[in-house]
Amino acid sequence: MSGRSTFYVTTPIYYVNDVPHIGHAYTTLACDVLARFMRLDGRDVHFLTGTDEHGQKIEKAAATAGLPPQAFTDKVSQSFRDLVVKMNYSPDNFIRTTEKRHYAACQALWEKLVAAGDIYLGKYAGWYSVRDETYFVEGETEVGPDKKRRAISTGAEVEWVEEPSYFFKLSTWSERLLAFYEKNPRFIGPDSRRNEVMSFVKGGLQDLSVSRTSFSWGVPVPGDPKHIMYVWLDALTNYITECGYPDVSSPNWKYWPADLHMVGKDIIRFHCVFWPAFLMAAGLEPPQRVFAHGWWTNEGQKISKSLGNVIDPVELVDAYGLDPVRYFLLREVPFGNDGDLQKRALVGRLNGDLANAYGNLCQRVLSIVAKNCEGKVPPKGTLIDADIALLDRAKGLLAAVRAELNEQAFHRALISIWEVIADANRYVDAQAPWALAKIDPVRRDTVLWVLAETIRRVTLLVQPFMPDSAAKILDQLAVPADAQAFAAFDRELESGTTLPKPQGVFPRFVEPATAAS
RNA sequence: GGGCCCGUAGUUCAGUGGUUAGAACGAGCCGCUCAUAACGGUUAUGUCGCAGGUUCGAAUCCUGCCGGGCCUACCA
């Protein structure tokens, strides 16, 4: 990505007032695939996810549950750690904003901002609803016929309230941010988001309220502990807490600046405007790239709690299997776009791409080998043009996938891999090794070797997406552990290696019998 | 209101000035039989949202209209 050997990728830290849903699973999955790819590609990877545990909402939710805030967040945060296991994510750490080191990092950053003259004490003013215990901006309120102003969303009466608050001088950062975006065209992806952010900044920025006195569950402002640092300053700081901030001699500091913050499109402003401004104000480098992905709909419908159509990733995995779900989420939709989760489409991918194309390719090749070659990697004879053509396609995959993932184009990476799988299936039919068995066993062996070697290369690249399934296939090819990284991409299968009995890896999905019918 | 984006085969999309507009899935037909009834070959379908304009030439550029989506600050 940057040419340096480290690769630091982060998910947002997830707010613990809710259980994980498909959106959380999706963001972390994308990061996981990148982290796994980069590790296999020899990079020094640090992959961070975690939970955001502060704020008034949590304080209230804990009180409602009759628990101290820490005990409450311990409990809810666990569901996100469980998801890591369920989805086979490979984070190097799981950070929590309630950790001591995070308080230290937030307060150190705060002091830097104060020293830089970018923070001042002012008054936060807005339309406050006592009933909702929250502020509304002017546009979220309206004056009714009784001349009383109410929040549109909740109907609660609001009153003008002012409280002391510290402010970050965001208004002074517009030009520096725009200059930064210009110099770093890759900073925001996809491009449509970049346009959005830039036009937002061009419209002028207001100073940002960064402390509150209305609750206490959070990081106290240094020297003025009645003030609690406001959500985003606290939350965003996690990315440098992990790198040891403020101790720049920490072994983890080498990972900063992050190579990629993966985010949902709803929080792009915080990552692309506020965060680089905070960092530059503190004399720190902004991250190299922020990528905003889209949202999933459920069978064409917007997902919402009130509609009751929230997608639980655990249910999906239980119904269709982990790797098929991982594959589908990244293959079905151009990454960055919104996508629709249709079970019919998922089953289509599972059966068409995984069971028929890839799984069956492995199975048909490996069973001919098992039956005809004494269960060993067959001898590689003289290669003809058709052999070389297929092998070359497979060889080209590493560079192709690397380039696509560099742009977070997961779907295109998978498309290019599956093109080679389709080529391999065509090659099997064209070469008909079953017919060669009787007339030219030497040629048959070469054909089988070419196929096994192609499957090896393809499967090395499938690893980041479907680690368990790829491991099973590599085992069936007897690829040793030390030959599974991309450094060994060109280490060809050795003829004569004993292979285990082939076994199907991607069973077809058959609709469970319905009660009626 | 202002800004950005999109509207291409039944479906999901690719194609951003140049020969008869492509892919995948789905559908029909043929072949194969190693394999998870898998695989391969082949056929078919489109007034490229509508109407103008620029150009030797437009799905591709410009204008208008219709339809859809997103952004327009602190509720992650």
XYZ file of C-alpha atoms (C1' of nucleotides) in Angstrom:
593
model
C 0.000 0.000 0.000
C 2.631 2.486 1.006
C 5.613 0.348 0.258
C 6.583 0.159 3.885
C 6.611 -3.179 5.626
C 4.030 -2.439 8.308
C 0.315 -2.562 7.674
C -2.068 -1.149 10.271
C -5.775 -1.630 9.630
C -8.614 -0.757 11.969
C -12.332 -1.238 12.302
C -14.353 1.453 14.017
C -14.767 0.697 17.667
C -18.304 -0.502 18.076
C -20.707 1.185 20.441
C -21.833 -1.251 23.087
C -25.428 -0.135 23.411
C -26.395 -2.754 20.853
C -25.646 -6.339 19.919
C -23.601 -6.941 16.776
C -25.478 -6.977 13.473
C -24.528 -7.608 9.872
C -22.993 -4.158 9.490
C -20.466 -4.774 12.249
C -19.696 -8.199 10.847
C -19.187 -6.760 7.363
C -16.768 -4.015 8.364
C -14.633 -6.340 10.418
C -14.706 -9.006 7.730
C -13.284 -6.603 5.163
C -10.473 -5.682 7.545
C -9.842 -9.310 8.348
C -9.377 -10.226 4.697
C -6.929 -7.370 4.233
C -5.034 -8.273 7.380
C -4.781 -11.919 6.373
C -3.723 -11.037 2.845
C -1.034 -8.655 4.034
C 0.313 -11.175 6.531
C 0.557 -13.802 3.808
C 2.210 -11.170 1.642
C 4.947 -10.687 4.207
C 3.816 -7.449 5.793
C 4.122 -6.693 9.497
C 0.392 -6.427 10.145
C -1.475 -4.926 13.029
C -5.238 -5.386 12.878
C -7.299 -3.632 15.550
C -10.942 -3.810 16.483
C -12.708 -3.061 19.735
C -15.541 -1.369 21.530
C -16.493 2.174 22.409
C -17.889 2.106 25.902
C -18.402 5.676 27.054
C -21.167 8.223 26.880
C -24.483 9.185 28.221
C -26.335 6.408 26.448
C -24.215 3.762 28.095
C -24.471 5.456 31.464
C -28.251 5.392 31.175
C -28.455 1.872 29.794
C -26.299 0.623 32.659
C -28.502 2.374 35.190
C -31.570 0.822 33.613
C -29.936 -2.589 33.809
C -29.086 -1.928 37.453
C -25.363 -2.326 36.847
C -22.335 -0.087 37.283
C -21.284 1.186 33.840
C -18.108 -0.880 33.782
C -19.912 -4.104 34.606
C -22.488 -3.282 31.963
C -19.934 -2.631 29.244
C -17.965 -5.722 30.241
C -21.061 -7.705 29.473
C -22.086 -6.100 26.192
C -18.555 -5.821 24.896
C -18.324 -9.582 25.214
C -20.836 -10.105 22.401
C -18.438 -8.330 20.042
C -15.551 -10.491 21.192
C -17.735 -13.545 20.615
C -18.382 -12.396 17.074
C -14.635 -12.308 16.438
C -14.492 -16.017 17.180
C -17.686 -16.854 15.330
C -16.579 -15.076 12.147
C -12.980 -16.269 12.380
C -11.568 -12.759 12.460
C -7.890 -12.387 13.222
C -7.426 -9.088 15.073
C -4.124 -8.580 16.799
C -5.895 -6.810 19.601
C -9.344 -5.897 20.827
C -9.265 -2.446 22.358
C -11.758 -1.021 24.833
C -12.100 2.680 25.550
C -12.455 1.901 29.252
C -8.832 0.793 29.429
C -6.480 2.901 31.565
C -4.003 3.372 28.736
C -6.770 4.850 26.630
C -7.561 7.468 29.268
C -3.894 8.376 29.286
C -3.797 8.669 25.495
C -6.949 10.806 25.336
C -5.717 13.151 28.013
C -2.294 13.451 26.432
C -3.863 14.270 23.075
C -6.107 16.817 24.769
C -3.149 18.532 26.351
C -1.412 18.699 22.992
C -4.459 20.331 21.475
C -4.610 22.848 24.326
C -0.900 23.597 23.975
C -1.385 24.128 20.253
C -4.076 26.685 21.021
C -6.787 24.666 19.301
C -9.021 24.211 22.327
C -10.845 26.936 24.232
C -13.584 27.091 26.845
C -16.906 28.374 25.581
C -20.567 27.652 25.852
C -22.474 24.890 24.189
C -25.949 26.006 23.350
C -28.803 24.205 21.748
C -32.382 23.046 21.957
C -32.426 20.645 24.874
C -35.148 18.128 25.586
C -35.339 17.323 29.265
C -37.434 14.276 28.564
C -35.002 12.858 25.983
C -31.977 14.197 27.850
C -30.458 15.251 24.608
C -29.773 18.269 22.436
C -31.359 18.832 19.073
C -30.126 21.099 16.336
C -32.493 23.759 15.139
C -33.572 21.787 12.090
C -34.610 18.847 14.199
C -37.175 20.965 15.996
C -40.284 22.832 14.963
C -42.629 25.338 16.530
C -46.136 24.012 16.944
C -49.446 25.898 16.761
C -49.198 26.499 20.526
C -45.974 28.368 19.808
C -43.988 25.807 21.751
C -40.882 24.298 20.142
C -40.677 20.535 20.044
C -38.293 17.909 18.777
C -39.701 16.530 15.529
C -38.514 13.003 16.133
C -39.773 12.572 19.688
C -42.367 15.296 20.079
C -40.799 16.379 23.344
C -40.722 20.036 24.268
C -37.292 21.612 24.000
C -35.775 24.642 25.624
C -32.722 26.747 24.842
C -29.939 25.640 27.144
C -26.361 26.751 27.427
C -23.657 24.854 29.265
C -19.960 25.474 29.484
C -18.056 23.383 26.997
C -14.608 23.152 25.531
C -14.388 23.675 21.804
C -11.960 22.536 19.173
C -11.190 25.295 16.654
C -12.303 23.274 13.682
C -13.345 26.464 11.888
C -9.701 27.297 11.309
C -8.946 23.980 9.620
C -10.955 24.099 6.386
C -8.115 25.191 4.144
C -5.530 22.950 5.712
C -7.886 20.000 5.367
C -8.641 20.790 1.742
C -4.926 21.090 1.029
C -4.439 17.742 2.711
C -7.150 16.086 0.566
C -5.610 17.554 -2.568
C -2.172 16.257 -1.713
C -3.500 12.856 -0.718
C -6.036 11.783 -3.319
C -6.142 8.295 -1.839
C -7.091 9.549 1.616
C -10.817 8.954 1.101
C -12.350 6.056 -0.731
C -14.460 5.500 -2.684
C -14.245 8.649 -4.804
C -17.915 9.509 -4.357
C -17.307 9.899 -0.634
C -14.292 12.027 -1.278
C -16.431 14.467 -3.261
C -18.957 14.531 -0.470
C -16.419 15.237 2.225
C -14.669 17.910 0.205
C -17.864 19.756 -0.578
C -18.781 19.579 3.073
C -15.476 21.116 4.109
C -15.654 23.706 1.354
C -18.945 24.809 2.872
C -17.054 25.979 5.941
C -16.589 24.380 9.323
C -17.828 25.341 12.761
C -15.965 24.846 15.966
C -16.660 21.526 17.554
C -17.908 21.011 21.072
C -15.577 18.445 22.588
C -16.659 18.254 26.220
C -19.846 17.833 28.192
C -20.800 18.306 31.808
C -24.126 16.500 31.638
C -22.760 13.050 32.348
C -19.702 11.522 33.929
C -19.111 8.170 32.172
C -16.115 9.029 30.081
C -12.634 10.456 30.065
C -12.310 13.538 32.314
C -10.799 16.663 30.801
C -7.332 17.190 32.272
C -7.446 19.944 34.896
C -11.224 20.324 34.689
C -12.729 16.958 35.603
C -16.319 18.222 35.654
C -15.956 18.088 31.897
C -16.015 14.771 30.148
C -14.372 14.490 26.751
C -17.026 14.149 24.128
C -17.613 10.918 22.252
C -15.668 11.340 19.068
C -12.487 12.749 20.475
C -12.474 9.868 22.920
C -13.410 7.226 20.374
C -11.117 8.237 17.527
C -8.138 8.353 19.856
C -8.297 4.570 20.222
C -6.382 4.234 16.981
C -3.309 5.852 18.483
C -3.822 4.487 21.981
C -3.122 1.132 20.406
C 0.154 2.416 19.024
C 1.305 3.429 22.484
C 0.498 7.127 22.306
C 1.788 9.339 23.854
C 4.848 7.117 24.179
C 6.291 7.350 20.696
C 9.088 5.017 21.726
C 6.513 2.263 22.178
C 7.167 -0.773 19.999
C 3.727 -0.306 18.459
C 4.356 3.277 17.386
C 5.860 1.965 14.153
C 2.325 1.208 12.978
C 1.259 4.849 12.972
C 0.029 6.369 10.719
C -2.578 3.701 10.051
C -2.688 2.374 6.520
C -6.435 2.109 6.571
C -9.392 3.014 8.752
C -12.335 0.993 7.500
C -15.645 2.669 8.337
C -19.322 2.606 7.500
C -20.516 5.473 5.375
C -22.351 7.038 8.330
C -19.194 7.923 10.206
C -17.015 9.122 7.388
C -17.095 12.741 8.490
C -15.644 11.948 11.867
C -12.806 10.037 10.263
C -12.157 12.284 7.292
C -12.679 15.723 8.792
C -12.463 15.735 12.570
C -9.815 13.073 12.984
C -7.182 14.443 10.596
C -7.769 17.899 12.060
C -7.208 16.638 15.604
C -4.090 14.792 14.552
C -2.551 17.602 12.562
C -3.298 20.007 15.394
C -1.436 17.675 17.735
C 1.468 17.428 15.329
C 0.699 13.863 14.360
C 0.341 12.324 10.933
C -3.175 11.591 9.707
C -4.006 8.057 8.602
C -3.170 7.176 5.018
C -6.613 6.148 3.955
C -10.197 5.969 5.135
C -12.562 3.755 3.198
C -16.325 3.944 3.655
C -18.336 0.923 2.677
C -22.086 0.803 2.109
C -25.057 -0.668 3.913
C -26.917 -3.897 3.472
C -30.616 -4.100 2.897
C -32.575 -7.242 3.693
C -34.398 -8.671 0.653
C -34.743 -5.167 -0.735
C -35.929 -3.574 2.498
C -34.113 -1.096 4.643
C -32.955 -2.690 7.849
C -34.385 -1.249 11.022
C -35.234 -2.413 14.471
C -38.803 -1.231 14.116
C -39.272 -3.339 10.979
C -37.776 -6.233 12.893
C -35.619 -7.275 9.946
C -32.211 -6.845 11.528
C -29.797 -9.451 10.175
C -27.948 -11.443 12.788
C -24.624 -12.619 11.368
C -24.610 -15.568 13.744
C -27.867 -16.849 12.282
C -26.524 -16.499 8.767
C -23.399 -18.443 9.613
C -25.379 -21.156 11.342
C -27.653 -21.513 8.344
C -25.154 -21.317 5.463
C -21.740 -21.892 6.941
C -19.016 -19.433 7.822
C -16.925 -19.386 4.670
C -19.859 -19.148 2.280
C -21.109 -16.127 4.213
C -17.672 -14.536 4.199
C -17.419 -15.149 0.458
C -20.893 -13.895 -0.344
C -20.594 -10.635 1.577
C -17.449 -9.634 -0.276
C -18.296 -11.099 -3.693
C -21.882 -10.091 -4.205
C -21.567 -6.320 -4.002
C -18.939 -3.889 -5.287
C -17.276 -2.843 -2.058
C -18.288 0.719 -1.281
C -21.800 0.308 -2.702
C -24.918 -0.567 -0.802
C -25.948 -4.167 -1.204
C -29.017 -6.284 -0.865
C -28.844 -9.494 1.112
C -31.048 -11.970 -0.705
C -31.049 -15.553 0.425
C -31.636 -16.680 -3.144
C -28.484 -14.854 -4.223
C -26.521 -16.269 -1.315
C -27.550 -19.805 -2.166
C -26.717 -19.077 -5.812
C -23.197 -18.025 -4.896
C -22.760 -20.911 -2.513
C -23.865 -23.531 -5.022
C -22.650 -21.904 -8.214
C -19.319 -20.361 -7.275
C -18.285 -22.501 -4.327
C -19.796 -25.972 -4.673
C -19.955 -26.271 -8.488
C -17.085 -24.210 -9.794
C -14.396 -24.332 -7.123
C -15.299 -27.247 -4.852
C -16.143 -29.540 -7.701
C -12.989 -28.583 -9.579
C -10.909 -29.667 -6.601
C -12.922 -32.797 -6.154
C -12.852 -33.949 -9.779
C -9.114 -33.343 -10.084
C -8.146 -34.858 -6.772
C -10.242 -37.941 -7.224
C -8.703 -38.724 -10.600
C -5.320 -38.291 -8.960
C -6.325 -40.530 -6.074
C -7.543 -43.259 -8.421
C -4.842 -43.071 -11.059
C -1.678 -41.754 -9.507
C -1.378 -43.887 -6.385
C -2.578 -40.900 -4.357
C 0.574 -38.933 -5.096
C 1.251 -35.668 -6.873
C 1.720 -36.916 -10.458
C 4.912 -36.360 -12.437
C 5.134 -33.092 -14.326
C 5.994 -33.992 -17.894
C 6.524 -31.791 -20.910
C 4.196 -28.794 -20.928
C 2.243 -27.870 -24.025
C 0.787 -24.443 -24.836
C -2.554 -25.140 -23.181
C -0.757 -26.076 -19.949
C 1.402 -23.000 -19.985
C -1.584 -20.767 -20.719
C -3.479 -22.008 -17.688
C -0.453 -21.899 -15.418
C 0.289 -18.357 -16.517
C -3.224 -17.255 -15.674
C -2.814 -18.711 -12.206
C 0.615 -17.140 -11.781
C -0.781 -13.733 -12.623
C -3.325 -13.893 -9.838
C -1.089 -12.743 -7.009
C -0.311 -9.407 -8.609
C -3.915 -8.986 -9.729
C -5.400 -9.659 -6.315
C -2.803 -7.507 -4.611
C -3.738 -4.596 -6.862
C -7.474 -5.032 -6.292
C -7.140 -5.276 -2.534
C -4.978 -2.191 -2.554
C -8.171 -0.432 -3.671
C -10.420 -2.430 -1.328
C -12.024 -3.940 -4.444
C -12.764 -7.282 -2.816
C -15.365 -8.232 -5.390
C -12.966 -7.689 -8.272
C -10.262 -9.675 -6.520
C -12.672 -12.578 -6.201
C -13.838 -12.229 -9.790
C -10.275 -12.511 -11.039
C -9.672 -15.614 -8.932
C -12.857 -17.226 -10.166
C -11.965 -16.529 -13.779
C -9.000 -18.829 -13.354
C -11.229 -21.422 -11.728
C -13.484 -21.279 -14.795
C -10.424 -21.587 -17.042
C -9.361 -24.652 -15.105
C -12.753 -26.289 -15.535
C -12.611 -25.626 -19.275
C -9.124 -27.078 -19.331
C -10.261 -30.268 -17.625
C -12.915 -30.788 -20.272
C -10.584 -29.949 -23.118
C -7.802 -32.233 -21.898
C -10.143 -35.006 -20.684
C -7.661 -36.735 -18.397
C -10.074 -39.648 -17.933
C -9.772 -40.421 -21.641
C -5.995 -40.026 -21.574
C -5.779 -42.676 -18.891
C -5.879 -45.433 -21.469
C -3.999 -43.903 -24.352
C -1.343 -41.676 -22.819
C -0.849 -41.934 -19.075
C 2.209 -39.707 -19.167
C 0.239 -36.880 -20.728
C -2.584 -37.555 -18.274
C -0.203 -37.139 -15.380
C 1.026 -33.833 -16.731
C -2.528 -32.565 -17.138
C -3.316 -33.551 -13.575
C -0.164 -31.909 -12.314
C -1.056 -28.664 -14.124
C -4.498 -28.757 -12.564
C -3.284 -29.493 -9.063
C -0.720 -26.731 -9.368
C -3.383 -24.308 -10.570
C -5.620 -25.223 -7.655
C -2.681 -24.655 -5.330
C -2.126 -21.113 -6.563
C -5.806 -20.276 -6.580
C -6.226 -21.622 -3.085
C -3.291 -19.671 -1.695
C -5.177 -16.559 -2.762
C -8.484 -17.797 -1.411
C -6.967 -18.089 2.069
C -7.690 -14.521 3.250
C -11.329 -14.803 2.216
C -12.118 -18.328 3.369
C -9.321 -19.403 5.696
C -10.836 -22.688 6.910
C -11.861 -23.975 3.506
C -8.589 -22.956 1.906
C -6.678 -24.746 4.653
C -8.615 -27.946 3.952
C -7.825 -27.765 0.248
C -4.154 -27.003 0.838
C -4.038 -29.995 3.168
C -5.462 -32.164 0.410
C -2.631 -30.949 -1.808
C -0.159 -31.626 1.013
C 1.077 -28.046 0.881
C 3.168 -27.711 4.036
C 2.526 -24.880 6.486
C 5.729 -23.111 5.513
C 4.637 -23.017 1.876
C 1.300 -21.325 2.406
C 2.466 -17.716 2.441
C 2.889 -15.791 -0.797
C 6.663 -15.997 -0.505
C 6.096 -19.604 -1.584
C 3.680 -18.709 -4.374
C 6.155 -19.958 -6.957
C 7.145 -23.088 -5.060
C 5.481 -25.636 -7.318
C 3.903 -28.871 -6.189
C 6.476 -31.592 -5.903
C 5.748 -34.719 -7.869
C 5.603 -37.841 -5.761
C 4.288 -36.141 -2.632
C 1.721 -38.372 -0.973
C -1.757 -36.875 -0.835
C -4.543 -37.589 1.615
C -7.894 -38.898 0.437
C -9.879 -36.091 -1.208
C -12.960 -34.828 0.540
C -15.564 -32.309 -0.530
C -15.029 -28.885 0.975
C -18.070 -26.927 -0.225
C -21.215 -29.053 -0.036
C -24.169 -27.826 -2.055
C -26.799 -26.037 -0.063
C -30.109 -27.823 -0.177
C -33.143 -25.941 1.052
C -34.346 -27.647 4.242
C -37.638 -29.410 3.532
C -40.536 -27.123 4.313
C -43.408 -28.294 6.452
C -46.026 -28.024 3.752
C -45.594 -29.031 0.101
C -33.542 25.031 -1.746
C -28.054 23.858 -2.837
C -24.541 19.874 -4.076
C -23.075 14.824 -5.672
C -24.355 10.175 -8.002
C -27.306 6.738 -10.722
C -31.092 4.932 -14.527
C -27.672 -0.543 -20.139
C -30.493 -8.028 -21.580
C -35.512 -11.538 -16.877
C -31.785 -10.322 -12.621
C -26.939 -8.184 -10.868
C -23.759 -5.268 -13.280
C -19.271 -3.940 -16.952
C -18.597 -0.649 -20.766
C -17.193 7.119 -20.062
C -16.524 9.223 -28.269
C -15.198 4.902 -32.943
C -16.158 -1.425 -36.328
C -22.516 -5.837 -35.739
C -23.273 -2.869 -26.954
C -20.541 -7.152 -23.227
C -20.046 -10.634 -18.618
C -22.183 -13.514 -14.837
C -26.584 -15.796 -13.070
C -31.239 -17.519 -14.889
C -33.792 -19.913 -19.670
C -33.520 -23.307 -24.314
C -30.656 -26.826 -27.134
C -26.197 -30.059 -27.720
C -21.979 -32.666 -25.741
C -19.223 -35.164 -21.818
C -19.238 -38.700 -17.786
C -13.494 -37.561 -14.071
C -16.552 -34.937 -10.363
C -20.718 -32.394 -5.145
C -27.106 -34.490 -11.091
C -21.274 -31.251 -11.056
C -18.393 -29.623 -16.121
C -18.043 -27.869 -21.294
C -20.184 -25.954 -25.977
C -24.008 -23.181 -28.066
C -28.606 -20.125 -28.855
C -31.885 -16.108 -27.478
C -33.411 -11.511 -25.572
C -31.806 -4.986 -25.085
C -35.792 1.673 -29.126
C -28.243 1.642 -23.573
C -34.907 6.284 -18.824
C -37.295 10.229 -22.411
C -36.509 14.516 -25.777
C -33.323 17.731 -28.074
C -28.160 19.302 -29.240
C -22.584 18.951 -30.347
C -19.783 15.568 -33.693
C -17.845 12.332 -39.671
C -19.423 9.203 -35.441
C -22.603 9.061 -28.612
C -24.661 4.196 -24.033
C -20.243 7.370 -23.595
C -19.995 14.900 -24.133
C -23.888 19.268 -23.427
C -29.117 20.994 -22.182
C -34.007 19.975 -20.478
C -37.482 16.525 -18.521
C -38.992 11.904 -15.867
C -37.578 8.266 -12.109
C -34.306 6.660 -7.950
C -30.400 7.306 -4.220
C -26.949 10.033 -1.136
C -24.853 14.576 1.387
C -26.316 19.353 3.467
C -22.083 19.064 11.292
C -21.600 17.012 16.893
C -28.409 11.500 18.217
C -21.472 6.696 16.071
